[in-house]
Tab-separated table of N, CA, C and O in Angstrom:
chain	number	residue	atom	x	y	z
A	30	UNK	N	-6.772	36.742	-112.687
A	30	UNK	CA	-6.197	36.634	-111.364
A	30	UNK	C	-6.053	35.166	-110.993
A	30	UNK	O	-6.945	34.384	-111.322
A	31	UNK	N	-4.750	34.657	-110.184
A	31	UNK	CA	-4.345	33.488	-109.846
A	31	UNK	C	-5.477	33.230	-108.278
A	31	UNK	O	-6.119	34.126	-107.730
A	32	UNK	N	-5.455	32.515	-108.074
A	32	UNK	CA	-6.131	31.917	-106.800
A	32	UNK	C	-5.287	32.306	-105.607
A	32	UNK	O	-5.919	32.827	-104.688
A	33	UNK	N	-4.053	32.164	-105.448
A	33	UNK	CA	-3.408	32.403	-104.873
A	33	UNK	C	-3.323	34.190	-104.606
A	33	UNK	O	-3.073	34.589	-103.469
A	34	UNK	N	-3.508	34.995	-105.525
A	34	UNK	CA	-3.382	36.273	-105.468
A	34	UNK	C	-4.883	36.606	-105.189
A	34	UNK	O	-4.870	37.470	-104.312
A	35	UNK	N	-6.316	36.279	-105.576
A	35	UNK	CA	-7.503	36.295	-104.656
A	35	UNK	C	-7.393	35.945	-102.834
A	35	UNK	O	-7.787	36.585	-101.858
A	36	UNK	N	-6.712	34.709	-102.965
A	36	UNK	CA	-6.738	34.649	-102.043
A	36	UNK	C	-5.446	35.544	-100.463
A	36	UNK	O	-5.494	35.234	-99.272
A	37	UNK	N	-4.679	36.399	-100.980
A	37	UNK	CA	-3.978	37.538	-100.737
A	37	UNK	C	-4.636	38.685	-100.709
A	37	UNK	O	-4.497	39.550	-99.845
A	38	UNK	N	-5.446	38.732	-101.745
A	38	UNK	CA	-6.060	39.903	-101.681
A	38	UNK	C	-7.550	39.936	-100.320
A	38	UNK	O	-7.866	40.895	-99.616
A	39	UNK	N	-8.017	38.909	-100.344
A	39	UNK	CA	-9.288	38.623	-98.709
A	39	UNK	C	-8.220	38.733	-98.009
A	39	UNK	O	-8.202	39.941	-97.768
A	40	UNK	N	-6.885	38.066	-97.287
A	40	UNK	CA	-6.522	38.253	-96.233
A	40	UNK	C	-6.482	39.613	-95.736
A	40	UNK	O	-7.077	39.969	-94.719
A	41	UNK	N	-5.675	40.475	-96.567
A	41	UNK	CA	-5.320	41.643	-96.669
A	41	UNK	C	-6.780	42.177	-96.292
A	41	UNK	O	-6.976	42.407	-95.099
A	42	UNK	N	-7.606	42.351	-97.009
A	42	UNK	CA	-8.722	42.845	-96.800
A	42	UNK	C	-9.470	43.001	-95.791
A	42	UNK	O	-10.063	44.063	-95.603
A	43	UNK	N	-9.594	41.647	-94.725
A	43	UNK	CA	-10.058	40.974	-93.941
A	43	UNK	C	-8.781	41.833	-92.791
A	43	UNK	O	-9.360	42.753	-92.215
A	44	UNK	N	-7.853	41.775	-92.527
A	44	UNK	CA	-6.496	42.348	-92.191
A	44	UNK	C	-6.595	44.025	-91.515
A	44	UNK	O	-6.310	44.657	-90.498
A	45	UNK	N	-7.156	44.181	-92.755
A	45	UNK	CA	-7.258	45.781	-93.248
A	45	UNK	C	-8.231	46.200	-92.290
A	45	UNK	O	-8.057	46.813	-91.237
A	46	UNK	N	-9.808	45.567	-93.079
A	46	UNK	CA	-11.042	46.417	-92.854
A	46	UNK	C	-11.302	45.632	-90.960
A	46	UNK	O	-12.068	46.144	-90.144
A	47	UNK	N	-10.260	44.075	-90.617
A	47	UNK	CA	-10.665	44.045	-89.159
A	47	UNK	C	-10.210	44.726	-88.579
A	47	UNK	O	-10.850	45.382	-87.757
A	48	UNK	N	-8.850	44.868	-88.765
A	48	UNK	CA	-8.423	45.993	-87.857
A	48	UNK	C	-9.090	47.237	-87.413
A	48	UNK	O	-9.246	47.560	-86.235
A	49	UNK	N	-9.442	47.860	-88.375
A	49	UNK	CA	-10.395	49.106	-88.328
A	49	UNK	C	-11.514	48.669	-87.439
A	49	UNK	O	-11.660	49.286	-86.384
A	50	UNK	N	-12.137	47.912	-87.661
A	50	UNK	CA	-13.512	47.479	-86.493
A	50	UNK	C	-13.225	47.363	-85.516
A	50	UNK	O	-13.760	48.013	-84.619
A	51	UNK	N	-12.117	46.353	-85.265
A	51	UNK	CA	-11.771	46.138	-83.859
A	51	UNK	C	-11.624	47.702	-83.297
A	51	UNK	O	-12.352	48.062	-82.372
A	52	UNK	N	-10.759	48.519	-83.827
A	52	UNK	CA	-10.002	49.310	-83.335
A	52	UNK	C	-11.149	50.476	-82.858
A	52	UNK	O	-11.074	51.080	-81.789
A	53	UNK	N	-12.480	50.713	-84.109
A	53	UNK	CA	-13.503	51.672	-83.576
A	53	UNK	C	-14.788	50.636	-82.236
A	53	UNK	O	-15.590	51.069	-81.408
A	54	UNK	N	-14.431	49.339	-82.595
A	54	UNK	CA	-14.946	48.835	-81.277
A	54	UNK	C	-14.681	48.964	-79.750
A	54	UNK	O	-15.514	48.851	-78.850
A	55	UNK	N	-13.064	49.278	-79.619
A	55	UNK	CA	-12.491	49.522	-78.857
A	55	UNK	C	-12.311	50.800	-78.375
A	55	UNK	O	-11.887	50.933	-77.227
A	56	UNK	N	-12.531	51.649	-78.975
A	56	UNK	CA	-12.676	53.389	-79.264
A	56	UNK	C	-14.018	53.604	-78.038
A	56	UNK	O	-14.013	54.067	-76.898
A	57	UNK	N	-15.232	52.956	-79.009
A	57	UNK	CA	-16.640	53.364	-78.589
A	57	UNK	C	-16.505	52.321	-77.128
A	57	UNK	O	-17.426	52.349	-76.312
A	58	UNK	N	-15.475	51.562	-76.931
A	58	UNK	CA	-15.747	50.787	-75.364
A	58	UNK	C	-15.298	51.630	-73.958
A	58	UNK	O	-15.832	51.833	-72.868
A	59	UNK	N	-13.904	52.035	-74.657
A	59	UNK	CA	-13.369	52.851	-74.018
A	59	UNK	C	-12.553	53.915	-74.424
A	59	UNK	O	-11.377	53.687	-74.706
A	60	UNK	N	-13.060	55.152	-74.499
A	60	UNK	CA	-13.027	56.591	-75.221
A	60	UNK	C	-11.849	57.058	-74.433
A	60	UNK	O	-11.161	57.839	-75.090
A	61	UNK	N	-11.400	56.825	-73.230
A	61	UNK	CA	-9.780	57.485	-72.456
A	61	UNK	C	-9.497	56.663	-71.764
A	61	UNK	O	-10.158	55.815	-71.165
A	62	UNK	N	-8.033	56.981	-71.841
A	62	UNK	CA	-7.622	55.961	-70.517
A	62	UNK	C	-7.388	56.211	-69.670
A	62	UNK	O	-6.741	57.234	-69.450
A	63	UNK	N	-8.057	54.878	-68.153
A	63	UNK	CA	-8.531	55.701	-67.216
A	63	UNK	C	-6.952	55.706	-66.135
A	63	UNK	O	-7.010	56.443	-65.151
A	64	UNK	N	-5.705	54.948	-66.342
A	64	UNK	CA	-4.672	55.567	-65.827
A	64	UNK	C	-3.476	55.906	-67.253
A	64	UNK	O	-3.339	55.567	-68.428
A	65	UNK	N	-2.893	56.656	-66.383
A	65	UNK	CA	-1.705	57.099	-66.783
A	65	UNK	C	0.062	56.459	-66.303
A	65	UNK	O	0.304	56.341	-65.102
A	66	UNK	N	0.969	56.161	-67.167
A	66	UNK	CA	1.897	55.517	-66.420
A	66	UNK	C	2.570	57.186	-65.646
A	66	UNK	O	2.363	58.333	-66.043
A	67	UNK	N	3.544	56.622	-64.237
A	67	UNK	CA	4.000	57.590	-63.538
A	67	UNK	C	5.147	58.709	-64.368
A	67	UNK	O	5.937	58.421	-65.266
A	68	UNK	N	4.955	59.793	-63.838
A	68	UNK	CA	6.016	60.737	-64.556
A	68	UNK	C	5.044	61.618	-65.330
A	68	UNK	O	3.814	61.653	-65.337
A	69	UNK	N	6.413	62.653	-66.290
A	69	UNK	CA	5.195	63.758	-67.203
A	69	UNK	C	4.117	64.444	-66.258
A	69	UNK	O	2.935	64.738	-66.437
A	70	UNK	N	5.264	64.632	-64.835
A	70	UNK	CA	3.772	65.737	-64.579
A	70	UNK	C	4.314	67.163	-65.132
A	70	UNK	O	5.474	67.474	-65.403
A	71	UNK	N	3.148	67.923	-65.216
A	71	UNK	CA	2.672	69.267	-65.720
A	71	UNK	C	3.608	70.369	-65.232
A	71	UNK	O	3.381	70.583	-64.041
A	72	UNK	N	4.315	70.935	-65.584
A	72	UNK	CA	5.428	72.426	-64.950
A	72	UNK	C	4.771	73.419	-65.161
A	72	UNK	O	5.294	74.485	-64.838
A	73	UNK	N	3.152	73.451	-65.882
A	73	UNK	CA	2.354	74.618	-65.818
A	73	UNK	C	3.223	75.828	-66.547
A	73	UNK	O	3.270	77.011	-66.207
A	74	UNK	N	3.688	75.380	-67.307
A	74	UNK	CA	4.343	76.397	-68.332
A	74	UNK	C	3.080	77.029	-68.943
A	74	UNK	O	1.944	76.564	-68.846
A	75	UNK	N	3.537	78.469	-69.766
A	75	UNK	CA	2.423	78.496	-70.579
A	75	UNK	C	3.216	78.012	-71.786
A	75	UNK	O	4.433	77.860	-71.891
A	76	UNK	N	1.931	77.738	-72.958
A	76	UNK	CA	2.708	76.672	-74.151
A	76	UNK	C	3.208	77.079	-75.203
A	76	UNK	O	3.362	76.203	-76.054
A	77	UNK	N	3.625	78.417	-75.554
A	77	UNK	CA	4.354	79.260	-76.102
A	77	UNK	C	5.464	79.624	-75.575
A	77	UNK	O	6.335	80.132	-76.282
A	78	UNK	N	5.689	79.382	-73.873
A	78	UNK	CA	6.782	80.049	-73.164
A	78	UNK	C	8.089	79.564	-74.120
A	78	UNK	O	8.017	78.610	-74.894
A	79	UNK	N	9.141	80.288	-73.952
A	79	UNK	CA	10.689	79.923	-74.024
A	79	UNK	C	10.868	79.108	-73.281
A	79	UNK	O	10.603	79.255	-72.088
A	80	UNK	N	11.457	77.830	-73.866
A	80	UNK	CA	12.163	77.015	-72.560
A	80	UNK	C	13.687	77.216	-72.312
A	80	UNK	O	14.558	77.243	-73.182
A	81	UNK	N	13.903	77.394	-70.542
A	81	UNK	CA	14.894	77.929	-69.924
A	81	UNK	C	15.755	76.925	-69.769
A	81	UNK	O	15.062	75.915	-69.647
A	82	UNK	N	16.990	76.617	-69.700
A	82	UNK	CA	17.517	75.351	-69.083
A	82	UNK	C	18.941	75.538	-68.527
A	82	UNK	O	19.852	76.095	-69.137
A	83	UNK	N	19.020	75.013	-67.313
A	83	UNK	CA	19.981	75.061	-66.389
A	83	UNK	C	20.878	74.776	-66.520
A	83	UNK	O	21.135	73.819	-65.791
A	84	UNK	N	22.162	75.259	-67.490
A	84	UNK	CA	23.365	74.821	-67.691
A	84	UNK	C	24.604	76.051	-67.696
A	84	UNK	O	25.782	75.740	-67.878
C-alpha cells in the first residue's frame, strides 16, 4: 500500500465510523423532535381506507 492510499483509507474511516458517533450521540441527546414544521395535519383516515378524491 502507497501512503497516499493509507492515508485515504483513515480519512474515510475516521469519515465513516465519526459520523456514526456523532449521529448515535445525537440520537441518545435528543430521541424526538420536539417541533414539527406547519402543515400534514392528520384527516384521521383509517390507514387502509381508499383514498377518495374530488374531481
Amino acid at each position: 500500500m502507497t501512503p497516499s492510499a493509507i492515508i485515504l483509507f483513515v480519512l474515510a474511516a475516521v469519515l465513516v465510523w465519526g459520523g456514526l458517533i456523532a449521529s448515535t450521540i445525537h440520537l441518545i441527546r435528543r430521541p424526538e423532535a420536539s417541533h414539527y414544521p406547519a402543515g400534514g395535519d392528520d384527516d384521521e383516515r383509517d390507514e387502509h381506507a381508499v383514498i377518495v378524491h374530488d374531481t
